[in-house]
């Protein structure tokens, strides 16, 4: 079944791809080839490719936004490139120059610029990957890799209007453990989270909210989105979010909202939050999840075997909505980008 979050209405999330893809190959002896933009096509890979056996697979997710004048801009691509390299290091994979990563994204967008949607809330989602392609069953880091970037036009995450999601929390599974791969954007983390997400669905929830592996007490994040709470601090709303560590992925949306918040008059506090505190009625005014795909997804309730806790009045909160609108306005070029987050990759062209 499709997600209850009516993921992206008319287009569907990541089901149709543009005409091209960007590709580079790595060999331990010769390093990376140049990036080539080629027609989008299936890959020929040996069944013995190490990715299928030992899971060396990392990815990224970033978006290109149509600007009001028709130009196209990527949002913070160098941050994705840097994170890609941190993920690569953790999985004993080769790094890729930040400029190579961003140039691959830019060249792909340029090649398929007509596929960048211009409707509000729509964008071109870019999915860079790196996988181990060496054909060998030896257990060691592969000597050959494929880097590829594909692009998918996406609509707004909430096709029928932004609504609050319900998250499920359980002690049964963990997503990430200290010393593990939780801070890397690797395919295996997602594989490990799916059973929890299925359990969440079975309990009528949209997503799993993961707790720390050691104490099963501290809230960490969702499977692919960070979690931020709104509390009253010194008489004003403040953003409260768990600090990034070895078990929480360093989300660029999270980081952007924390940087944006002070400009809207909100304090930010990075501190551990216990599940008991989250489930204490009135402890938090609002809660939301954030990530590239959804931007900001309000959280209306937390469900566990013990029952439900409604956050605020259970609907999208005012601070949550304001932050979402402010972030998307910068991404879509409708408000000034004082942070230097937008990177224009295609100029306005009359034939788009
Ligand atoms: C990708 C991801 C996020 C969100 O990161 P963004 O850079 O904001 O898209 C959060 N948590 C996990 C586990 C992720 O994989």
PDB file of C-alpha atoms in Angstrom, residues 25 48 106 108 111 140 234 311:
ATOM      1  CA  UNK A  25      33.166   5.039 -12.428  1.00  0.00           C
ATOM      2  CA  UNK A  48      28.663 -10.929  -8.076  1.00  0.00           C
ATOM      3  CA  UNK A 106      24.314  20.743 -12.178  1.00  0.00           C
ATOM      4  CA  UNK A 108      22.136  16.707 -15.159  1.00  0.00           C
ATOM      5  CA  UNK A 111      20.488  18.563 -19.611  1.00  0.00           C
ATOM      6  CA  UNK A 140      36.718  -6.364   1.897  1.00  0.00           C
ATOM      7  CA  UNK A 234      11.464  32.308  28.451  1.00  0.00           C
ATOM      8  CA  UNK A 311       0.901  17.382  20.404  1.00  0.00           C
TER       9      UNK A 311
END
